[in-house]
Short mmCIF file of C-alpha atoms and ligand atoms in Angstrom, two decimals:
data_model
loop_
_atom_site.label_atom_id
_atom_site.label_comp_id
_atom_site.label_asym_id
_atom_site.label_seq_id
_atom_site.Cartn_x
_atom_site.Cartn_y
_atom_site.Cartn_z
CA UNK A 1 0.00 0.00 0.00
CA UNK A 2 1.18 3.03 -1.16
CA UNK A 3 0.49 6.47 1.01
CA UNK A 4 0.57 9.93 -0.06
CA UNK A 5 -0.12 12.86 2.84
CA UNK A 6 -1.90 15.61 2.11
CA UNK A 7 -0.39 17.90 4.23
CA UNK A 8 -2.93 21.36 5.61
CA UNK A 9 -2.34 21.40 9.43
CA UNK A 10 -5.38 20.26 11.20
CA UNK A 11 -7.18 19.25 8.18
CA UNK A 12 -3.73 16.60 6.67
CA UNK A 13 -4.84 13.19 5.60
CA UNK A 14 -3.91 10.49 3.69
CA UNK A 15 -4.53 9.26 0.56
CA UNK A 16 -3.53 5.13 0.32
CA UNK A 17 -3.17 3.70 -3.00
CA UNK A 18 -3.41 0.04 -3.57
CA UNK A 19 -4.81 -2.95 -4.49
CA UNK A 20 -7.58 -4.69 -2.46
CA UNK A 21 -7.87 -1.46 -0.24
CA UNK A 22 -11.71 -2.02 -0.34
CA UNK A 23 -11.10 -5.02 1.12
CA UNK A 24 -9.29 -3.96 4.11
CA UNK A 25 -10.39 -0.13 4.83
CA UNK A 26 -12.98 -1.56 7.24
CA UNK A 27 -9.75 -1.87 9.84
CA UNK A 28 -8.55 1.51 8.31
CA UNK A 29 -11.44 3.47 9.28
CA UNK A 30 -11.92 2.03 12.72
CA UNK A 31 -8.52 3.13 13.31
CA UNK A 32 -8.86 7.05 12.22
CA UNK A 33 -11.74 7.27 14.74
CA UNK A 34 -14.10 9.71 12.85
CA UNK A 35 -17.03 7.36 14.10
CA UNK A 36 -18.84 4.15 14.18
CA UNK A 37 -21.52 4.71 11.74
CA UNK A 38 -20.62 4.92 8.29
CA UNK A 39 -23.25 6.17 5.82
CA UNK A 40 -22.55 5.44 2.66
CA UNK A 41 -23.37 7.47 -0.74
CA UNK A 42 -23.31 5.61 -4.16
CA UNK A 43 -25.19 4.22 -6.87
CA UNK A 44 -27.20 1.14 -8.09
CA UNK A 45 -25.01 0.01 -10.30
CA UNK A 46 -21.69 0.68 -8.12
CA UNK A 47 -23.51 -0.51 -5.09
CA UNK A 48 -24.10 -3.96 -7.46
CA UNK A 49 -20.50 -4.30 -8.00
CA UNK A 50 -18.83 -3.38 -4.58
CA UNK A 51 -21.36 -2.83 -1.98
CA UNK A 52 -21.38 -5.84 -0.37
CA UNK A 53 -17.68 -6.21 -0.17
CA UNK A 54 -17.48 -2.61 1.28
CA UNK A 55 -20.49 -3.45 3.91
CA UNK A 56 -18.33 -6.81 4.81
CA UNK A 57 -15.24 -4.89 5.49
CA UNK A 58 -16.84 -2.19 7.62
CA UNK A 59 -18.16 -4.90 9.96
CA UNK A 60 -14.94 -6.91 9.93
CA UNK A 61 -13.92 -3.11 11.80
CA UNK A 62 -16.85 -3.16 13.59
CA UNK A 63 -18.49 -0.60 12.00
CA UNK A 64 -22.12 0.21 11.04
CA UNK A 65 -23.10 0.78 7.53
CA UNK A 66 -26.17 1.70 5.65
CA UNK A 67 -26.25 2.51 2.08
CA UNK A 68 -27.82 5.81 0.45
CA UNK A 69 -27.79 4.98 -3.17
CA UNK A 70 -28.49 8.23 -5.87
CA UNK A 71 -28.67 8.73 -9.66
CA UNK A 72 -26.01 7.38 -11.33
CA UNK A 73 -25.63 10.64 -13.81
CA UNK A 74 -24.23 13.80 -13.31
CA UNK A 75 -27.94 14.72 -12.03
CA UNK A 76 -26.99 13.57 -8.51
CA UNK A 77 -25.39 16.50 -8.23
CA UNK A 78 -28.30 18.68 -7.18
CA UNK A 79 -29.95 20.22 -4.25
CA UNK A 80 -33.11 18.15 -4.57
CA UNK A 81 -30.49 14.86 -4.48
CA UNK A 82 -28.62 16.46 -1.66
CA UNK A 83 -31.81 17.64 0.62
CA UNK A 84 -33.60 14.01 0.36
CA UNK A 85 -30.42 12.53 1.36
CA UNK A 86 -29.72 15.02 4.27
CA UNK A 87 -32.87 14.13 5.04
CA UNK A 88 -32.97 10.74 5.61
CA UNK A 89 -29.58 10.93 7.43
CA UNK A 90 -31.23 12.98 9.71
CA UNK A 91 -33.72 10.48 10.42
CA UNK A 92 -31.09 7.65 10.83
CA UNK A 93 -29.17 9.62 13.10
CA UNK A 94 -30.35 9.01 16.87
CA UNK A 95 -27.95 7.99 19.07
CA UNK A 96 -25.07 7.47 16.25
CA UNK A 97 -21.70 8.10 15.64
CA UNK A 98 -22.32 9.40 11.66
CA UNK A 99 -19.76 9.35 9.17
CA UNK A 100 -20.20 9.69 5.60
CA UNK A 101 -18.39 7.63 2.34
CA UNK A 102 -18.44 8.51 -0.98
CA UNK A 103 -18.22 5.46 -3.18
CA UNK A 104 -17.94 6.66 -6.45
CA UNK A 105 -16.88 8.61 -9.04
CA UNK A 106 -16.40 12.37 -9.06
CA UNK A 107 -20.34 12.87 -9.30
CA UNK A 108 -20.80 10.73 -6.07
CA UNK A 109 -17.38 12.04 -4.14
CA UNK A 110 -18.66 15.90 -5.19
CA UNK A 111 -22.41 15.23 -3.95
CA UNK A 112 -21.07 13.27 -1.02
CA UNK A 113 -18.54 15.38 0.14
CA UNK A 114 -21.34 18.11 -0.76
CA UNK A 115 -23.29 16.75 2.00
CA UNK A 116 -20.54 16.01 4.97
CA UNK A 117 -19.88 19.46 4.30
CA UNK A 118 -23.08 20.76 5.20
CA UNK A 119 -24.77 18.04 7.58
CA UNK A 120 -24.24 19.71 10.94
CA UNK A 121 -21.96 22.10 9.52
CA UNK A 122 -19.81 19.27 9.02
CA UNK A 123 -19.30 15.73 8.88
CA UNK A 124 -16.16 13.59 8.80
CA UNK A 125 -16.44 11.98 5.48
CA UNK A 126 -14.07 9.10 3.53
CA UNK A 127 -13.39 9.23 -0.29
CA UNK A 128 -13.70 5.33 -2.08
CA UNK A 129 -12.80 6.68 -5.36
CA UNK A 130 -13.88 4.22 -8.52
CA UNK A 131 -13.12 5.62 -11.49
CA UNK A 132 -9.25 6.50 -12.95
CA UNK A 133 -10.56 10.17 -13.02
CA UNK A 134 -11.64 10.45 -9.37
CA UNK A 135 -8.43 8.37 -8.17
CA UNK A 136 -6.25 10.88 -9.54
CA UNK A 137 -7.79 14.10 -9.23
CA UNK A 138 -11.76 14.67 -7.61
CA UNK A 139 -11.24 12.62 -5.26
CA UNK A 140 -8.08 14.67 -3.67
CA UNK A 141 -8.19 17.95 -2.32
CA UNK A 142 -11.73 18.61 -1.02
CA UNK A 143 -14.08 20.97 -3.62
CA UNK A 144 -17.20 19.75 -3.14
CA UNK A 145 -20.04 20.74 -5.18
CA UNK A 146 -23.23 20.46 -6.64
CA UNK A 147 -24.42 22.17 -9.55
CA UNK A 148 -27.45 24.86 -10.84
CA UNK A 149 -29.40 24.83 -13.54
CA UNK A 150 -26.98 27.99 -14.35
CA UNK A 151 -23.78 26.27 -14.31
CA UNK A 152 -21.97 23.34 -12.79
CA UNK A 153 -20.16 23.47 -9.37
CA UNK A 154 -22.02 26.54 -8.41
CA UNK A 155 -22.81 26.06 -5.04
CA UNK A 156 -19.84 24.24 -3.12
CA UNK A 157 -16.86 24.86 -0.27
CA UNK A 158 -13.88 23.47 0.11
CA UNK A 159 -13.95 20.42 2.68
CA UNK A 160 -11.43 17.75 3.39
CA UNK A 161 -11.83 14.06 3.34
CA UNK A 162 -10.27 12.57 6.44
CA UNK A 163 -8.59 9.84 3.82
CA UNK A 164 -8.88 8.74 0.28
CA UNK A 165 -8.61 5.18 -0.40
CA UNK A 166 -7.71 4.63 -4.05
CA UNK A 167 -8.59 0.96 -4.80
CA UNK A 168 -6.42 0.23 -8.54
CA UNK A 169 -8.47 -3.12 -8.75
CA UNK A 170 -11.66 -1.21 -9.06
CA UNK A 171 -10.69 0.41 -12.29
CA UNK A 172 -11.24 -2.70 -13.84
CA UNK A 173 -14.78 -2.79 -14.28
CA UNK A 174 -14.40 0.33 -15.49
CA UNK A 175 -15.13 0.92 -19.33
CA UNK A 176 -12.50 1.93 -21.71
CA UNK A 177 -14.01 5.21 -22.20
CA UNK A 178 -14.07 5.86 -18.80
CA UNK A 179 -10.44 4.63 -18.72
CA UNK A 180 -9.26 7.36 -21.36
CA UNK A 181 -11.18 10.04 -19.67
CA UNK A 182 -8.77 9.66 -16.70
CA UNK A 183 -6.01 9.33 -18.79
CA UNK A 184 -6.98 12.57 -20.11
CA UNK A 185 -6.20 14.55 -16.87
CA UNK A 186 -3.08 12.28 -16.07
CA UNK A 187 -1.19 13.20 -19.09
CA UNK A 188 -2.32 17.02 -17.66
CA UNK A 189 -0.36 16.63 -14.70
CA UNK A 190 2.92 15.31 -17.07
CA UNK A 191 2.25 18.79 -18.62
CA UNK A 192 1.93 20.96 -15.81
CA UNK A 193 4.56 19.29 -13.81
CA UNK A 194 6.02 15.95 -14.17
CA UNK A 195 8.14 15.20 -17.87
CA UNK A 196 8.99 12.34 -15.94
CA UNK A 197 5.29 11.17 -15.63
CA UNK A 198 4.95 11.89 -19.29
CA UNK A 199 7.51 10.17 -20.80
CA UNK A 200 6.10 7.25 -18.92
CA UNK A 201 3.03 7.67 -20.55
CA UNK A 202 4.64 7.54 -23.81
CA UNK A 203 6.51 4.62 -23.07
CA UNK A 204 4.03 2.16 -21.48
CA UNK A 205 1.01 3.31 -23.04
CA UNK A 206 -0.22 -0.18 -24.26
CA UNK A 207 0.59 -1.52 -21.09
CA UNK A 208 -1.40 1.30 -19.55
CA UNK A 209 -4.68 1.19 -21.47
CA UNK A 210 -4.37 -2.76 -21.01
CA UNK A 211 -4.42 -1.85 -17.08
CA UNK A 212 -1.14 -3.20 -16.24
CA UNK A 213 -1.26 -3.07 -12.64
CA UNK A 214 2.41 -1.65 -11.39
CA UNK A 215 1.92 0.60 -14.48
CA UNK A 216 -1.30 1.87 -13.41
CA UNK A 217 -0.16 2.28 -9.58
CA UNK A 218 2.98 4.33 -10.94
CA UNK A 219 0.43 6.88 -12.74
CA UNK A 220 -2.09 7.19 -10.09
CA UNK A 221 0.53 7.64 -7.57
CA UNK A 222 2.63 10.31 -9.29
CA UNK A 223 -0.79 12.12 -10.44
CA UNK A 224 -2.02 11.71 -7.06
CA UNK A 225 1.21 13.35 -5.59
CA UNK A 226 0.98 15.84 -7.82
CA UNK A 227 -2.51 17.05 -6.85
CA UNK A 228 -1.30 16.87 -3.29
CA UNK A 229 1.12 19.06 -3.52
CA UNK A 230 -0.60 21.84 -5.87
CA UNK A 231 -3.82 21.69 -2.86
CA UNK A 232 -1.20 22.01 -0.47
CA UNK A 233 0.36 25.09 -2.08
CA UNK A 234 -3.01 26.98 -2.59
CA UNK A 235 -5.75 24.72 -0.90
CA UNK A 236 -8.37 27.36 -1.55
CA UNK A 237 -7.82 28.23 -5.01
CA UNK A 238 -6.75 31.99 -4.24
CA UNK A 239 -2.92 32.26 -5.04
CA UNK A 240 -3.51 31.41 -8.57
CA UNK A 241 -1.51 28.18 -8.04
CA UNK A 242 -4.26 26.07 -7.85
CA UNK A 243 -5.43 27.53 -11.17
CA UNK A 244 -2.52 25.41 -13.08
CA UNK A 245 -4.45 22.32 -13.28
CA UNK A 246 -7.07 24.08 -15.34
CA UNK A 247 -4.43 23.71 -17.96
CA UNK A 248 -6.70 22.93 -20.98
CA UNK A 249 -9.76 23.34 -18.84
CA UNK A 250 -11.07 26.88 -20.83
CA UNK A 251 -11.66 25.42 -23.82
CA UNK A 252 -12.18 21.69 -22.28
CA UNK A 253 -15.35 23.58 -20.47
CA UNK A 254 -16.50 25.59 -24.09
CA UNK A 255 -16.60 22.01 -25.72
CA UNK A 256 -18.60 20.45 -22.96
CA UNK A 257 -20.87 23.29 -22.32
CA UNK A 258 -21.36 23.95 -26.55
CA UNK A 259 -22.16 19.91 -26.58
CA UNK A 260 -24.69 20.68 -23.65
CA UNK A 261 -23.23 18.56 -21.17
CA UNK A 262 -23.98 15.82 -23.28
CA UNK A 263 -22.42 12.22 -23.69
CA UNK A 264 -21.21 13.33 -26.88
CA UNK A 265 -18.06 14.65 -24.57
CA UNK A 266 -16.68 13.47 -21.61
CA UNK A 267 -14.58 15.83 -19.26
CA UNK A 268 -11.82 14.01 -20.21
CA UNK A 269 -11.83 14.20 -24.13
CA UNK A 270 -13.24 17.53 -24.10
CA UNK A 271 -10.26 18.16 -21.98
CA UNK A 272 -7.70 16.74 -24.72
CA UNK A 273 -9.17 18.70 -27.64
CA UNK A 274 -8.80 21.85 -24.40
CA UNK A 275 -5.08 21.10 -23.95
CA UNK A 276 -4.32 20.79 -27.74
CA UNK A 277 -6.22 24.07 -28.35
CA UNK A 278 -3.53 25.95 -25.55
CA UNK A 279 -0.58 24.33 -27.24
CA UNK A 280 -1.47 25.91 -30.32
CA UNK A 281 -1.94 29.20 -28.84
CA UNK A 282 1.17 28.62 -26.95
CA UNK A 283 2.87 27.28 -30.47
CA UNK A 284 1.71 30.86 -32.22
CA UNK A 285 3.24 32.68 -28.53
CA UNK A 286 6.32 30.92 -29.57
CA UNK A 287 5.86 29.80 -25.67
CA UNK A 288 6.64 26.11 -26.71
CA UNK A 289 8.37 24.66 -28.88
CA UNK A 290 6.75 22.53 -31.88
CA UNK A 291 8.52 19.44 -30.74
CA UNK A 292 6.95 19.54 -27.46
CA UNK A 293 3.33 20.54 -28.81
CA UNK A 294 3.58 17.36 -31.46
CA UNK A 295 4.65 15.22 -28.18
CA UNK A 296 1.08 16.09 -26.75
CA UNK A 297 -0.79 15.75 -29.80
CA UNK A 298 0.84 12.28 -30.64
CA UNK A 299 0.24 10.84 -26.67
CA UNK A 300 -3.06 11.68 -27.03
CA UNK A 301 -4.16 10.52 -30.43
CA UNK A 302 -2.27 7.06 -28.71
CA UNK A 303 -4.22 6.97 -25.73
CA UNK A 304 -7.51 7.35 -27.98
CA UNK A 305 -8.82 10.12 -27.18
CA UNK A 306 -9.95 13.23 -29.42
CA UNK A 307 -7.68 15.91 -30.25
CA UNK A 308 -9.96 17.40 -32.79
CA UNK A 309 -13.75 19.07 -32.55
CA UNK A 310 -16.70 17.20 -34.14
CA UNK A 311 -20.08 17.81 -34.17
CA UNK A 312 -19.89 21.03 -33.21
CA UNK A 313 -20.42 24.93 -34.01
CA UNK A 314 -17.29 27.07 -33.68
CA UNK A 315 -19.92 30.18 -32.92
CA UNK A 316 -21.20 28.28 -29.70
CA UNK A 317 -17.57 26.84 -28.69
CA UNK A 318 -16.35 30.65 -28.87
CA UNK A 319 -19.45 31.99 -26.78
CA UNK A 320 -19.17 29.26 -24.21
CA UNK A 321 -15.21 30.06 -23.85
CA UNK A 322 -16.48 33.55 -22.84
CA UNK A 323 -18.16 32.38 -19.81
CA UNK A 324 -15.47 30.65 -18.06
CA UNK A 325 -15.55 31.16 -14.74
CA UNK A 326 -11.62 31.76 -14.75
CA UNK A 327 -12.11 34.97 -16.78
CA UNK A 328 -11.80 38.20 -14.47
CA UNK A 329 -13.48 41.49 -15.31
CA UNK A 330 -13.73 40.28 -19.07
CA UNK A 331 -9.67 39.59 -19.29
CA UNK A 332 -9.33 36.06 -20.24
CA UNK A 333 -6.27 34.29 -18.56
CA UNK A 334 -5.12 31.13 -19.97
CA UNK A 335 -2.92 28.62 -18.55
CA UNK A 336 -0.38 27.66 -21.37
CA UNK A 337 2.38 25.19 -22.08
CA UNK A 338 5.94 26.06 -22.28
CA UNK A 339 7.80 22.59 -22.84
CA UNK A 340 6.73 19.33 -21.34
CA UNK A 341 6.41 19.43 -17.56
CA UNK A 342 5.74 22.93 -17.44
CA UNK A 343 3.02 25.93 -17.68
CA UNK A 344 2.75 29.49 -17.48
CA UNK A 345 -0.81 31.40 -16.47
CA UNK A 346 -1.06 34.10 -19.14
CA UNK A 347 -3.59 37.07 -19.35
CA UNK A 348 -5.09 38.86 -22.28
CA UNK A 349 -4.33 35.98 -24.64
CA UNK A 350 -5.22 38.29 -28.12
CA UNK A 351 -9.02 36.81 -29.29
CA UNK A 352 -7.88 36.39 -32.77
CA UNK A 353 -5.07 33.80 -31.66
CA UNK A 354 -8.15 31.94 -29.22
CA UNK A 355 -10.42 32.40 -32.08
CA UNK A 356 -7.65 30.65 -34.37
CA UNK A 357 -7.26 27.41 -32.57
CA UNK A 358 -10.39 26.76 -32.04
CA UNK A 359 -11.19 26.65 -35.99
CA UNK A 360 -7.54 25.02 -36.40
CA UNK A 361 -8.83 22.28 -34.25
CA UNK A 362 -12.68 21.94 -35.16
CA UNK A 363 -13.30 19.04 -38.12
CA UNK A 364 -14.63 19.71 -40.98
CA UNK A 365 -15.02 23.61 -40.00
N1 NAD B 401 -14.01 18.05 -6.99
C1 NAD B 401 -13.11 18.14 -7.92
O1 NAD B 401 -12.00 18.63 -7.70
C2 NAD B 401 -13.44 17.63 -9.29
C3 NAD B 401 -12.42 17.47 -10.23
C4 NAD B 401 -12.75 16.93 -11.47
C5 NAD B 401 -14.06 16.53 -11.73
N2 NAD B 401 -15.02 16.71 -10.79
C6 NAD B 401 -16.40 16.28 -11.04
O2 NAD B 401 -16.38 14.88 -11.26
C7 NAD B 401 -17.51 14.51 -12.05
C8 NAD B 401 -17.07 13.51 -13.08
O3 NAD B 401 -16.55 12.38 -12.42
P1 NAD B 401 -16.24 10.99 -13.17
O4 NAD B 401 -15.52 11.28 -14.42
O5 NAD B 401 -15.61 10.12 -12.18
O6 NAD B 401 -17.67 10.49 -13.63
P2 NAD B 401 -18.90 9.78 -12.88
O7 NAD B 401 -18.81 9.93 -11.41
O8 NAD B 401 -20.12 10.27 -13.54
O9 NAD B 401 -18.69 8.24 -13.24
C9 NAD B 401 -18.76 7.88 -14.60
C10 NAD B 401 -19.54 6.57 -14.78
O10 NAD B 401 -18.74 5.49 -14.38
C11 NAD B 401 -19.47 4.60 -13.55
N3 NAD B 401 -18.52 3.97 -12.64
C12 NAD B 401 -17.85 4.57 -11.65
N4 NAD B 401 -16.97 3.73 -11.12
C13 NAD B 401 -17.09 2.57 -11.77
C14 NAD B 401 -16.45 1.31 -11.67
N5 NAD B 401 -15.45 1.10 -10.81
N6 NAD B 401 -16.84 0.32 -12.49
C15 NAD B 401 -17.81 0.53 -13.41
N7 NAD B 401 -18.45 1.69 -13.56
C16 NAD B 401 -18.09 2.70 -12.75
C17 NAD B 401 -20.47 5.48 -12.88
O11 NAD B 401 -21.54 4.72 -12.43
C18 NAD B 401 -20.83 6.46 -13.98
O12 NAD B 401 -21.82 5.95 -14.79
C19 NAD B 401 -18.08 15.80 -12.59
O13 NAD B 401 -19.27 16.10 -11.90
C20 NAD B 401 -17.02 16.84 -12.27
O14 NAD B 401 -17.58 18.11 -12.05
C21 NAD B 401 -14.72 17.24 -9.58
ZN1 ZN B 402 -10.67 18.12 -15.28
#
């Protein structure tokens, strides 16, 4: 078992990465004494797959468990979802020792956590994470959220989990899709910060997408660390530090917001087309080199997913892009490469060059 600490004072936990930590965090939880009754937020189908192996664990640490299962869609995360849960954990909670687990994928860990944060002004609460995307980045670092009609992740705070326990064997049941959209934000992180991580990526890709375990544990563990130590630098997203993982998020967010949140993108491969967008902008900046911008493009066209647009209208990509949240007083700020393990936030990116990529990158424009 592999631990990472997140390190913020009174709020520093762990994050253990392994396989057949389902299995054993029963033990693990009795031990970090947060309480004896573990309520437990997830879905049908997840709850189908690893429910019962969870609930057997948490009584082999002689703890209490009762399942709260909610939509398995990205339309858990609303108040309706969150109130009717609240409010049957207030019901169950006489005489009990409460403490809340997300098992699930960053829907379920953002609802979840969501909740803990709010339920008596604060709950201890435990991140299971089960997809590749939530492993390596929702999972970690505690923004919790649930969305408006308005916009996604509107109404949130930032609470920590008291440990994430990143279980490798449960990314096998995961679908292939699902597999590339985490891959999406790991090559991110070999961007932002780790050449090392990305040149890994290049070299064991088969291995990778063919879940490899001791490939897959070096990824998720270097990602992991990574997101560790960019919470721990700027934990509430106000130093601009933070703001370096939204590398490829600007236009990552246009896509998914032009497609209408639809399954037509994922995060993750709206998020590729997002980070090959910046490395054109950075190209015409002559911020990167062309080398390092072809390294990108190639790793991701490996891995599978999209580095092009389909299906969609440049006009509503552009007016999407123009309501990012990350845009102050109307001055855009982008977060751009400069060579492979390495990004620069830049501000008043000229609209013609944004404008540019975009149509460079959308198919049959
Ligand atoms: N809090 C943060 O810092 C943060 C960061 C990134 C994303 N997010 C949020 O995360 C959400 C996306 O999370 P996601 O990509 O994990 O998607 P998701 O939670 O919707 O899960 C995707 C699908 O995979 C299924 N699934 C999950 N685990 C599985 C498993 N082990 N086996 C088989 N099927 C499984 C789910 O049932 C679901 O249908 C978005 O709401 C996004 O806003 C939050
Ligand atoms: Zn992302």
């Amino acid at each position: 078992l592999k631990s990472i600490r997140v390190s913020l004072k009174d709020r520093s936990y762990n994050i253990l990465i392994g396989r057949g930590t389902l299995k054993g965090c029963g033990h693990i939880l009795r031990r970090l004494k947060i309480g004896r009754d573990a309520i437990v937020i997830t879905s049908k189908p997840l709850f189908n797959l690893y429910g019962n192996t969870l609930k057997d664990s948490l009584r082999k640490g002689r703890l209490t468990s009762t399942f709260e299962l909610v939509p398995d869609s990205e339309r858990a995360k609303s108040y309706k979802v969150a109130i009717s849960v609240l409010n049957r954990i207030s019901s169950y909670d006489t005489k009990k020792q409460v403490f809340i687990i997300a098992l699930g994928g960053g829907v379920i860990g953002d609802l979840a956590g969501f909740i803990a944060a709010i339920y008596k002004r604060g709950t201890p609460y435990v991140q299971i994470p089960t997809t590749l995307l939530a492993q390596v980045d929702s999972a970690i670092g505690g923004k919790v959220a649930i969305n408006l009609e308005v916009a996604k992740n509107l109404v949130g705070a930032f609470y920590q989990p008291r440990i994430v326990l990143s279980d490798i064997s449960l990314i096998r049941t995961l679908s292939k899709r699902q597999i590339r959209n985490g891959l999406a934000e790991i090559i991110k992180y070999g961007v932002v910060r780790d050449p090392r991580l990305f040149e890994f990526l290049e070299n064991n890709c088969e291995k990778i997408l063919a879940l490899e375990p001791k490939s897959l544990e070096f990824i998720i563990s270097r990602s992991s660390a990574i997101k560790a130590t960019v919470v721990e630098d700027d934990e509430f997203d106000i130093k601009g530090l933070r703001a370096i993982l939204n590398y490829g998020h600007t236009i990552g967010h246009a896509v998914e917001a032009a497609s209408g949140y639809s399954k037509q993108y994922h995060h993750g491969e709206a998020l590729a087309i997002g980070m090959v967008v910046a490395s054109h902008i950075a190209s015409t900046l002559g911020l990167i080199k062309l080398n390092d911008a072809q390294r990108l493009e190639k790793l991701i066209e490996r891995v599978g997913l999209p580095t092009k647009i389909a299906g969609l209208k440049f006009n509503d990509i552009y007016e999407a892009h123009l309501h990012d949240k990350k845009f102050i007083r109307g001055r855009n700020r982008l977060v751009l490469p400069t060579r492979i393990g390495s990004v620069k936030l830049v501000q008043d990116v000229p609209d013609s060059l944004i404008r540019a990529a975009i149509k460079k990158n959308l198919r049959n424009a």
